[in-house]
Short mmCIF file of C-alpha atoms in Angstrom, two decimals:
data_model
loop_
_atom_site.label_atom_id
_atom_site.label_comp_id
_atom_site.label_asym_id
_atom_site.label_seq_id
_atom_site.Cartn_x
_atom_site.Cartn_y
_atom_site.Cartn_z
CA MET Q 404 -10.81 12.42 -6.46
CA THR Q 405 -9.16 14.96 -8.71
CA ILE Q 406 -5.96 14.29 -10.62
CA THR Q 407 -4.41 17.35 -8.94
CA TYR Q 408 -5.16 15.94 -5.48
CA THR Q 409 -3.63 12.59 -6.45
CA ILE Q 410 -0.49 14.21 -7.86
CA ILE Q 411 0.00 16.40 -4.77
CA SER Q 412 -0.46 13.40 -2.42
CA PHE Q 413 2.02 11.41 -4.53
CA ILE Q 414 4.65 14.17 -4.57
CA ILE Q 415 4.38 14.71 -0.80
CA ALA Q 416 4.75 10.95 -0.21
CA LEU Q 417 7.78 10.69 -2.49
CA GLY Q 418 9.33 13.79 -0.94
CA ILE Q 419 9.09 12.34 2.57
CA LEU Q 420 10.31 8.85 1.63
CA ILE Q 421 13.21 9.99 -0.57
CA THR Q 422 14.32 12.66 1.91
CA PHE Q 423 14.54 10.15 4.76
CA HIS Q 424 16.42 7.67 2.57
CA GLU Q 425 18.99 10.23 1.48
CA LEU Q 426 19.28 11.67 5.01
CA GLY Q 427 20.38 8.21 6.12
CA HIS Q 428 23.28 8.32 3.66
CA TYR Q 429 24.07 11.97 4.49
CA LEU Q 430 24.13 11.69 8.29
CA VAL Q 431 26.24 8.52 8.42
CA ALA Q 432 28.65 10.02 5.85
CA ARG Q 433 29.04 13.14 8.00
CA TRP Q 434 29.45 11.08 11.19
CA ASN Q 435 32.30 9.24 9.46
CA GLY Q 436 33.99 12.48 8.40
CA VAL Q 437 33.16 12.21 4.67
CA LYS Q 438 32.65 15.53 2.87
CA VAL Q 439 29.21 15.83 1.21
CA LEU Q 440 29.13 17.98 -1.92
CA ARG Q 441 25.43 17.78 -2.79
CA PHE Q 442 22.17 16.59 -1.26
CA CYS Q 443 19.57 16.34 -4.04
CA ILE Q 444 15.89 15.36 -4.00
CA GLY Q 445 14.66 14.60 -7.50
CA PHE Q 446 16.33 14.56 -10.91
CA GLY Q 447 16.58 16.96 -13.83
CA GLN Q 448 16.44 20.75 -13.73
CA PRO Q 449 16.95 22.23 -10.21
CA ILE Q 450 14.03 24.33 -8.97
CA PHE Q 451 15.69 25.18 -5.64
CA CYS Q 452 19.39 25.35 -4.81
CA LYS Q 453 21.19 26.66 -1.72
CA ARG Q 454 24.67 26.16 -0.26
CA TRP Q 455 24.72 25.61 3.45
CA GLY Q 456 27.01 24.51 6.30
CA LYS Q 457 30.75 24.45 6.96
CA ASP Q 458 31.41 22.41 3.81
CA GLN Q 459 29.04 24.55 1.73
CA THR Q 460 27.03 21.48 0.81
CA GLU Q 461 24.68 22.15 -2.10
CA TRP Q 462 21.04 21.44 -1.15
CA VAL Q 463 18.93 20.89 -4.27
CA ILE Q 464 15.30 20.15 -5.12
CA ALA Q 465 14.96 19.06 -8.76
CA ALA Q 466 11.98 19.00 -11.09
CA ILE Q 467 11.37 15.21 -11.40
CA PRO Q 468 10.55 13.82 -7.93
CA LEU Q 469 11.32 10.16 -8.69
CA GLY Q 470 14.51 9.71 -6.71
CA GLY Q 471 17.45 11.52 -5.21
CA TYR Q 472 21.12 11.20 -4.36
CA VAL Q 473 23.89 12.30 -2.02
CA LYS Q 474 27.08 13.23 -3.84
CA MET Q 475 30.18 12.75 -1.70
CA LEU Q 476 33.78 13.74 -2.27
CA ASP Q 477 35.26 10.82 -4.24
CA GLU Q 478 38.51 10.44 -6.17
CA ASN Q 479 36.73 8.12 -8.59
CA GLU Q 480 34.47 10.98 -9.69
CA GLY Q 481 36.86 13.91 -9.94
CA LYS Q 482 39.95 15.64 -8.68
CA VAL Q 483 40.29 15.95 -4.90
CA GLU Q 484 42.51 18.57 -3.24
CA PRO Q 485 45.32 17.04 -1.14
CA GLU Q 486 44.01 18.54 2.11
CA ASP Q 487 40.59 16.90 1.46
CA LEU Q 488 41.88 13.41 0.68
CA PRO Q 489 41.20 12.04 4.21
CA ARG Q 490 37.55 13.10 3.75
CA SER Q 491 37.11 11.31 0.41
CA PHE Q 492 34.54 8.48 0.36
CA SER Q 493 36.91 6.26 -1.60
CA ARG Q 494 39.61 6.62 1.11
CA GLN Q 495 37.33 5.28 3.87
CA PRO Q 496 37.75 1.74 5.24
CA VAL Q 497 35.35 -0.72 3.62
CA ALA Q 498 33.33 -1.05 6.85
CA ARG Q 499 32.62 2.71 6.85
CA ARG Q 500 31.63 2.69 3.18
CA PHE Q 501 29.34 -0.25 3.90
CA ALA Q 502 27.68 1.66 6.77
CA ILE Q 503 27.19 4.82 4.69
CA VAL Q 504 25.51 2.92 1.85
CA ALA Q 505 23.40 0.72 4.16
CA ALA Q 506 22.16 3.79 6.05
CA GLY Q 507 19.72 4.77 3.27
CA PRO Q 508 17.57 1.60 3.34
CA ILE Q 509 17.90 1.42 7.14
CA ALA Q 510 16.48 4.96 7.34
CA ASN Q 511 13.43 3.76 5.41
CA PHE Q 512 12.86 0.91 7.86
CA LEU Q 513 13.26 3.31 10.80
CA LEU Q 514 10.76 5.70 9.20
CA ALA Q 515 8.29 2.83 8.81
CA ILE Q 516 8.71 1.97 12.51
CA VAL Q 517 8.05 5.59 13.51
CA LEU Q 518 4.98 5.79 11.26
CA TYR Q 519 3.54 2.50 12.54
CA TRP Q 520 4.29 3.66 16.10
CA LEU Q 521 2.24 6.84 15.49
CA LEU Q 522 -0.54 4.76 13.94
CA PHE Q 523 -0.73 2.41 16.90
CA ILE Q 524 -0.83 5.38 19.32
CA LEU Q 525 -3.42 7.34 17.31
CA GLY Q 526 -5.50 4.22 16.85
CA VAL Q 527 -6.27 2.29 13.70
CA HIS Q 528 -9.99 2.36 12.87
CA GLY Q 529 -11.57 -0.69 11.34
CA MET Q 530 -14.46 -3.15 11.34
CA LYS Q 531 -14.83 -5.91 13.88
CA PRO Q 532 -14.04 -9.29 12.25
CA VAL Q 533 -17.64 -10.44 12.33
CA LEU Q 534 -18.47 -12.83 9.49
CA GLY Q 535 -21.10 -12.11 6.90
CA PRO Q 536 -22.47 -14.75 4.49
CA VAL Q 537 -19.86 -17.41 3.64
CA GLU Q 538 -19.43 -18.05 -0.09
CA PRO Q 539 -20.17 -21.68 -1.04
CA ALA Q 540 -17.45 -23.92 -2.51
CA THR Q 541 -14.65 -21.84 -0.95
CA PRO Q 542 -12.02 -22.68 1.69
CA ALA Q 543 -14.15 -20.92 4.33
CA ALA Q 544 -17.21 -22.98 3.38
CA TYR Q 545 -15.25 -26.23 3.53
CA ALA Q 546 -13.95 -25.17 6.98
CA LYS Q 547 -17.60 -24.68 8.05
CA PHE Q 548 -17.38 -21.00 9.00
CA GLU Q 549 -20.80 -19.50 9.74
CA ALA Q 550 -22.25 -16.02 9.37
CA GLY Q 551 -22.32 -14.13 12.67
CA GLU Q 552 -19.13 -15.68 14.06
CA THR Q 553 -16.32 -13.36 15.13
CA ILE Q 554 -12.68 -14.22 14.33
CA VAL Q 555 -10.70 -14.09 17.58
CA SER Q 556 -7.27 -15.42 16.57
CA ILE Q 557 -5.35 -16.95 13.68
CA GLU Q 558 -2.57 -19.42 14.56
CA ASN Q 559 -2.70 -18.00 18.13
CA GLU Q 560 -2.18 -14.42 16.85
CA SER Q 561 -4.94 -12.21 18.26
CA VAL Q 562 -7.23 -10.54 15.72
CA ALA Q 563 -9.03 -7.28 16.55
CA SER Q 564 -10.23 -6.08 13.13
CA TRP Q 565 -10.80 -7.16 9.54
CA GLN Q 566 -7.48 -5.51 8.64
CA ASP Q 567 -5.74 -7.82 11.14
CA ALA Q 568 -7.56 -10.86 9.75
CA ARG Q 569 -6.75 -10.04 6.13
CA TRP Q 570 -3.10 -9.25 6.87
CA THR Q 571 -2.51 -12.43 8.89
CA LEU Q 572 -4.27 -14.73 6.41
CA LEU Q 573 -2.42 -13.07 3.52
CA ARG Q 574 0.93 -13.91 5.13
CA TYR Q 575 -0.03 -17.58 5.36
CA ALA Q 576 -1.48 -17.61 1.83
CA ILE Q 577 1.77 -16.30 0.33
CA ASP Q 578 3.56 -19.11 2.14
CA GLN Q 579 0.88 -21.45 0.72
CA SER Q 580 0.25 -22.86 4.17
CA ALA Q 581 -2.41 -25.52 4.51
CA ASN Q 582 -4.86 -25.85 7.40
CA VAL Q 583 -4.37 -22.52 9.14
CA LYS Q 584 -5.93 -22.67 12.60
CA VAL Q 585 -8.62 -19.99 13.13
CA GLN Q 586 -10.46 -19.43 16.39
CA THR Q 587 -13.98 -17.98 16.24
CA ILE Q 588 -16.71 -17.20 18.73
CA ASN Q 589 -20.40 -17.31 17.83
CA LYS Q 590 -23.33 -15.22 19.02
CA ASN Q 591 -23.90 -17.58 21.97
CA GLY Q 592 -20.31 -17.17 23.18
CA GLU Q 593 -19.27 -20.64 22.05
CA ILE Q 594 -15.66 -21.00 20.85
CA ASN Q 595 -14.88 -22.91 17.65
CA TRP Q 596 -11.61 -23.84 15.96
CA ARG Q 597 -11.56 -23.96 12.17
CA GLN Q 598 -8.92 -25.55 9.93
CA LEU Q 599 -8.72 -23.18 6.93
CA ASP Q 600 -6.87 -24.59 3.91
CA LEU Q 601 -5.13 -21.74 2.00
CA SER Q 602 -2.89 -23.93 -0.15
CA HIS Q 603 -5.05 -23.61 -3.26
CA ILE Q 604 -5.37 -19.81 -3.31
CA ASP Q 605 -4.04 -18.48 -6.64
CA PRO Q 606 -0.93 -16.41 -5.73
CA ASP Q 607 -1.44 -14.26 -8.84
CA LYS Q 608 -4.69 -12.93 -7.38
CA LEU Q 609 -3.51 -11.94 -3.92
CA ASN Q 610 -3.76 -8.24 -4.80
CA GLU Q 611 -7.43 -8.65 -5.68
CA ASN Q 612 -10.33 -9.51 -3.34
CA PHE Q 613 -8.27 -11.91 -1.27
CA LEU Q 614 -10.82 -12.50 1.51
CA GLY Q 615 -13.49 -13.02 -1.16
CA MET Q 616 -11.41 -15.83 -2.66
CA VAL Q 617 -11.11 -17.39 0.80
CA GLY Q 618 -14.91 -17.10 1.07
CA LEU Q 619 -15.00 -14.65 3.97
CA SER Q 620 -16.88 -11.35 4.06
CA SER Q 621 -17.63 -8.83 6.77
CA HIS Q 622 -21.05 -8.64 8.33
CA GLN Q 623 -23.00 -5.62 7.10
CA PRO Q 624 -26.23 -4.35 8.64
CA ILE Q 625 -29.06 -4.59 6.14
CA VAL Q 626 -29.76 -1.18 4.62
CA LYS Q 627 -33.27 -0.86 3.25
CA PRO Q 628 -33.70 0.74 -0.19
CA VAL Q 629 -35.11 3.96 1.29
CA ILE Q 630 -33.82 7.37 0.17
CA ALA Q 631 -32.61 9.81 2.83
CA GLN Q 632 -31.31 12.56 0.52
CA VAL Q 633 -31.44 13.43 -3.18
CA LEU Q 634 -28.42 15.42 -4.39
CA ALA Q 635 -29.13 18.53 -6.46
CA ASP Q 636 -28.64 18.24 -10.23
CA GLY Q 637 -28.13 14.45 -10.11
CA ALA Q 638 -30.05 11.97 -12.24
CA GLY Q 639 -32.26 11.11 -9.25
CA TYR Q 640 -33.18 14.77 -8.76
CA HIS Q 641 -34.12 15.21 -12.42
CA ALA Q 642 -36.14 11.98 -12.41
CA GLY Q 643 -38.26 13.27 -9.52
CA LEU Q 644 -37.04 11.05 -6.69
CA LEU Q 645 -37.73 12.37 -3.17
CA ALA Q 646 -36.42 11.73 0.33
CA GLY Q 647 -38.54 8.98 1.90
CA ASP Q 648 -39.11 7.08 -1.36
CA GLU Q 649 -38.65 3.30 -1.09
CA ILE Q 650 -37.36 1.48 -4.18
CA LEU Q 651 -39.44 -1.63 -4.87
CA ALA Q 652 -38.18 -2.72 -8.29
CA VAL Q 653 -35.94 -1.79 -11.23
CA ASN Q 654 -37.26 -2.93 -14.65
CA ASP Q 655 -39.46 -5.50 -12.83
CA THR Q 656 -36.46 -6.84 -10.87
CA GLU Q 657 -37.43 -6.89 -7.18
CA ILE Q 658 -35.20 -4.80 -4.88
CA GLN Q 659 -34.84 -5.98 -1.28
CA THR Q 660 -31.75 -4.09 -0.04
CA TRP Q 661 -29.93 -0.88 -0.86
CA MET Q 662 -27.02 -2.90 -2.30
CA ASP Q 663 -29.42 -4.59 -4.73
CA PHE Q 664 -30.44 -1.16 -5.99
CA VAL Q 665 -26.84 0.13 -6.15
CA GLN Q 666 -25.86 -2.91 -8.24
CA GLU Q 667 -28.65 -2.24 -10.75
CA ILE Q 668 -27.65 1.43 -11.08
CA ARG Q 669 -23.90 0.78 -11.36
CA THR Q 670 -24.29 -1.84 -14.10
CA ASN Q 671 -26.58 0.32 -16.25
CA PRO Q 672 -24.78 3.58 -17.04
CA ASP Q 673 -26.57 5.83 -19.56
CA ARG Q 674 -29.39 3.30 -19.91
CA ALA Q 675 -33.09 4.11 -19.34
CA LEU Q 676 -34.57 2.27 -16.33
CA GLU Q 677 -38.07 2.09 -14.88
CA LEU Q 678 -38.34 2.33 -11.10
CA ALA Q 679 -41.25 1.17 -8.99
CA ILE Q 680 -41.46 3.48 -5.96
CA LEU Q 681 -43.46 3.37 -2.74
CA ARG Q 682 -44.31 6.97 -1.83
CA SER Q 683 -46.87 7.99 0.79
CA HIS Q 684 -48.40 4.49 0.75
CA GLN Q 685 -48.81 4.63 -3.03
CA ILE Q 686 -46.83 2.77 -5.70
CA ILE Q 687 -45.71 4.96 -8.59
CA THR Q 688 -43.31 4.47 -11.50
CA LEU Q 689 -40.50 6.80 -12.60
CA ASP Q 690 -38.10 6.68 -15.53
CA ILE Q 691 -34.43 7.35 -14.79
CA THR Q 692 -31.19 7.24 -16.78
CA PRO Q 693 -28.06 6.82 -14.59
CA GLU Q 694 -25.23 9.20 -15.36
CA THR Q 695 -21.96 7.64 -16.54
CA THR Q 696 -18.86 8.02 -14.42
CA THR Q 697 -15.48 6.24 -14.40
CA GLU Q 698 -14.25 4.28 -11.40
CA ASN Q 699 -10.97 2.30 -11.51
CA GLY Q 700 -11.03 2.46 -15.30
CA LYS Q 701 -14.60 1.12 -15.61
CA GLN Q 702 -17.74 2.99 -16.60
CA ILE Q 703 -20.49 2.78 -13.97
CA GLY Q 704 -23.83 4.45 -13.39
CA LYS Q 705 -24.77 6.85 -10.59
CA ILE Q 706 -27.88 8.87 -9.79
CA GLY Q 707 -26.89 10.99 -6.76
CA ILE Q 708 -28.96 9.69 -3.85
CA VAL Q 709 -28.13 8.69 -0.26
CA PRO Q 710 -29.80 5.89 1.75
CA VAL Q 711 -31.36 5.96 5.20
CA VAL Q 712 -28.75 4.38 7.48
CA ASN Q 713 -29.11 3.15 11.04
CA GLN Q 714 -25.90 4.74 12.33
CA ALA Q 715 -26.05 2.89 15.66
CA GLU Q 716 -25.87 -0.51 13.91
CA PHE Q 717 -22.78 0.52 11.94
CA GLU Q 718 -21.05 2.06 14.98
CA GLU Q 719 -21.60 -1.21 16.82
CA LEU Q 720 -19.35 -2.90 14.24
CA LEU Q 721 -16.55 -0.32 14.41
CA VAL Q 722 -13.39 -0.85 16.45
CA THR Q 723 -10.35 1.30 17.18
CA VAL Q 724 -7.12 -0.57 17.89
CA SER Q 725 -4.58 1.50 19.84
CA TYR Q 726 -1.76 0.90 22.32
CA PRO Q 727 0.21 2.88 24.92
CA PRO Q 728 3.56 4.26 23.61
CA GLY Q 729 5.71 1.42 24.98
CA LYS Q 730 3.54 -1.36 23.56
CA ALA Q 731 3.08 0.65 20.34
CA ILE Q 732 6.83 0.67 19.58
CA GLN Q 733 6.94 -3.12 20.04
CA LYS Q 734 3.96 -3.55 17.68
CA ALA Q 735 5.54 -1.12 15.19
CA ILE Q 736 8.78 -3.12 15.06
CA GLU Q 737 6.82 -6.35 14.64
CA LYS Q 738 4.68 -4.83 11.87
CA THR Q 739 7.74 -3.51 10.01
CA TRP Q 740 9.43 -6.90 10.27
CA GLU Q 741 6.32 -8.75 9.07
CA THR Q 742 5.89 -6.35 6.14
CA THR Q 743 9.55 -6.79 5.19
CA ILE Q 744 9.28 -10.59 5.24
CA LEU Q 745 6.02 -10.47 3.26
CA THR Q 746 7.63 -8.23 0.61
CA LEU Q 747 10.65 -10.53 0.33
CA GLN Q 748 8.39 -13.58 0.00
CA MET Q 749 6.46 -11.93 -2.84
CA LEU Q 750 9.70 -10.94 -4.59
CA SER Q 751 11.15 -14.44 -4.26
CA LYS Q 752 7.97 -15.99 -5.69
CA MET Q 753 8.09 -13.56 -8.63
CA ILE Q 754 11.73 -14.52 -9.30
CA MET Q 755 10.87 -18.23 -9.09
CA GLY Q 756 7.87 -17.73 -11.39
CA ASP Q 757 5.30 -18.75 -8.75
CA VAL Q 758 3.74 -15.27 -8.82
CA SER Q 759 3.18 -13.25 -11.99
CA LEU Q 760 5.03 -9.98 -12.59
CA LYS Q 761 1.64 -8.38 -13.16
CA ASN Q 762 1.61 -7.81 -9.38
CA VAL Q 763 4.41 -5.23 -9.80
CA SER Q 764 3.07 -1.68 -9.48
CA GLY Q 765 4.58 1.39 -11.12
CA PRO Q 766 4.40 5.12 -10.40
CA ILE Q 767 0.85 5.50 -11.77
CA SER Q 768 -0.60 2.87 -9.42
CA ILE Q 769 1.41 4.18 -6.47
CA ALA Q 770 0.17 7.72 -7.18
CA ASP Q 771 -3.40 6.40 -7.26
CA TYR Q 772 -2.92 4.62 -3.91
CA ALA Q 773 -1.41 7.82 -2.47
CA GLY Q 774 -4.42 9.86 -3.53
CA GLN Q 775 -6.94 7.30 -2.27
CA SER Q 776 -5.25 6.92 1.13
CA ALA Q 777 -4.91 10.70 1.57
CA GLN Q 778 -8.60 11.14 0.83
CA MET Q 779 -9.46 8.51 3.46
CA GLY Q 780 -7.65 10.49 6.17
CA LEU Q 781 -4.36 10.88 8.05
CA VAL Q 782 -4.28 7.34 9.47
CA SER Q 783 -4.70 5.74 6.03
CA TYR Q 784 -2.07 8.03 4.51
CA LEU Q 785 0.44 7.22 7.28
CA ALA Q 786 -0.21 3.50 6.74
CA PHE Q 787 0.43 3.96 3.00
CA LEU Q 788 3.70 5.83 3.70
CA ALA Q 789 4.87 3.12 6.10
CA LEU Q 790 4.16 0.34 3.59
CA ILE Q 791 5.93 2.13 0.72
CA SER Q 792 8.87 3.03 3.00
CA VAL Q 793 9.38 -0.67 3.76
CA SER Q 794 9.13 -1.47 0.04
CA ILE Q 795 11.78 1.14 -0.80
CA GLY Q 796 14.05 -0.23 1.93
CA VAL Q 797 13.70 -3.80 0.65
CA LEU Q 798 14.11 -2.81 -3.02
CA ASN Q 799 17.29 -0.87 -2.30
CA LEU Q 800 18.83 -3.81 -0.44
CA LEU Q 801 18.45 -6.17 -3.38
CA PRO Q 802 21.90 -7.21 -4.71
CA ILE Q 803 21.40 -5.39 -8.02
CA PRO Q 804 24.34 -3.27 -9.25
CA ILE Q 805 23.66 0.52 -9.12
CA LEU Q 806 21.25 0.00 -6.20
CA ASP Q 807 22.48 0.28 -2.60
CA GLY Q 808 22.30 -3.50 -2.30
CA GLY Q 809 24.61 -3.90 -5.30
CA HIS Q 810 27.24 -1.67 -3.68
CA LEU Q 811 26.88 -3.57 -0.41
CA MET Q 812 27.47 -6.79 -2.35
CA TYR Q 813 30.70 -5.28 -3.79
CA TYR Q 814 31.87 -4.28 -0.32
CA LEU Q 815 31.18 -7.75 1.08
CA ILE Q 816 33.27 -9.23 -1.74
CA GLU Q 817 36.00 -6.70 -0.95
CA MET Q 818 35.94 -7.68 2.74
CA ILE Q 819 36.36 -11.35 1.81
CA LYS Q 820 38.81 -10.80 -1.04
CA GLY Q 821 40.88 -8.12 0.68
CA THR Q 822 40.92 -5.84 -2.40
CA PRO Q 823 38.21 -3.91 -4.33
CA LEU Q 824 36.73 -5.31 -7.51
CA SER Q 825 38.30 -4.05 -10.74
CA ASP Q 826 36.83 -1.07 -12.64
CA LYS Q 827 35.98 -3.42 -15.51
CA VAL Q 828 33.89 -5.70 -13.30
CA MET Q 829 32.17 -2.68 -11.74
CA LEU Q 830 31.32 -1.28 -15.20
CA ILE Q 831 29.85 -4.60 -16.35
CA GLY Q 832 27.85 -4.74 -13.12
CA GLN Q 833 26.44 -1.24 -13.73
CA LYS Q 834 25.28 -2.24 -17.22
CA ILE Q 835 23.62 -5.38 -15.87
CA GLY Q 836 21.98 -3.38 -13.09
CA LEU Q 837 20.65 -0.76 -15.49
CA ALA Q 838 19.24 -3.48 -17.76
CA MET Q 839 17.51 -5.18 -14.80
CA LEU Q 840 16.00 -1.93 -13.52
CA PHE Q 841 14.87 -0.92 -17.01
CA THR Q 842 13.16 -4.31 -17.41
CA LEU Q 843 11.48 -4.00 -14.01
CA MET Q 844 10.24 -0.47 -14.75
CA THR Q 845 8.96 -1.59 -18.14
CA PHE Q 846 6.86 -4.31 -16.47
CA ALA Q 847 5.65 -1.86 -13.81
CA ILE Q 848 4.57 0.83 -16.27
CA TYR Q 849 2.98 -1.79 -18.57
CA ASN Q 850 0.99 -3.10 -15.60
CA ASP Q 851 -0.09 0.44 -14.70
CA ILE Q 852 -1.33 1.14 -18.21
CA ASN Q 853 -3.02 -2.27 -18.43
CA ARG Q 854 -4.88 -1.60 -15.15
CA LEU Q 855 -6.07 1.76 -16.48
CA ILE Q 856 -7.34 0.16 -19.70
CA THR Q 857 -8.92 -2.97 -18.24
CA GLY Q 858 -9.92 -1.52 -14.88
#
């Protein structure tokens, strides 16, 4: 994946998410008769600017695509002509101001619903939740899960794919639930109920290989270490490997599956290896030095070869989960709600100190996720957009001054108190809000850099 591809995917994602957020503010402001002076996507130097509409609203795209704003006519921010006073934001009843500010985050939730709706209509591709080997001394092992079983439901919620299984178990793990009830069916059609204890899962590691910590893995057809294709100019090509070669050993270490061979190559970048090869019923030896490449900040080896794969076995494990439009909208609303609750639970645990702030991601990590999901295809990219849209909606509703949630908190106080808060209190609130956001961004960027360094 090139850096350019990642940056473009990131900018497109931000453009869509920020535009919908600001459109929420803009449309509700216009519906309430408030005059909008500027609609801006991004910050810094404008790269596009055009006046449009009856009010000659200024539509701007700026150079730094990390936010946006809607500037409304407001006596607190400048002189307002007498004839325009009824259209000033500050002259609106508190309920209208509340609605205008809340419309931004709400737009993000609505966007997420639309995106999930499209996903559920298009169909989400995944792997059937068939169990592979169960790791010993893990919650799954203690619950007596067995390889070859298929997960059918978790706490009476139906499970159709590994994505469903991971998502549902993750929700219970964040809540540190014990003895989650999991229904499985084995190869003979027999139904089993397992009591899976998730209470001891480390909440700091939920962003890592979560299912691996539980002890669950997906069933994978065994791929023999036989070469189907040798890529031109790769280390394998230069070493003399040919299609049809079977790898028997690496430095006298016996190779039984393709994954065994991949592991040996990945862990030995730029290091000379001796391969034992079966070719045309004869065993020969070849020397090879894997090329070094970087993946997720780590140096790994690669040699540019492709295995022989039984496509029918893999296709047997694939599943596409889709719904008719009516059912899809119901599932989309449920998914948006579940994602919102999950995000709030993670935030609350961070605030309480139960989950480390190292789970906070900054713009570098988000850009990387954008690039990866875009490369995987439209469905993955839409799923990424929906998840980030929910996150933006939740973040903006937090009662932090200078965010939408901070303004909503002021308006709620005004509704109860009967009068607005004083300018002094508002100024102190802005300073506190800026300090909180600066601290959060510092943690996020530090985490991004730390991930790049440590991989």
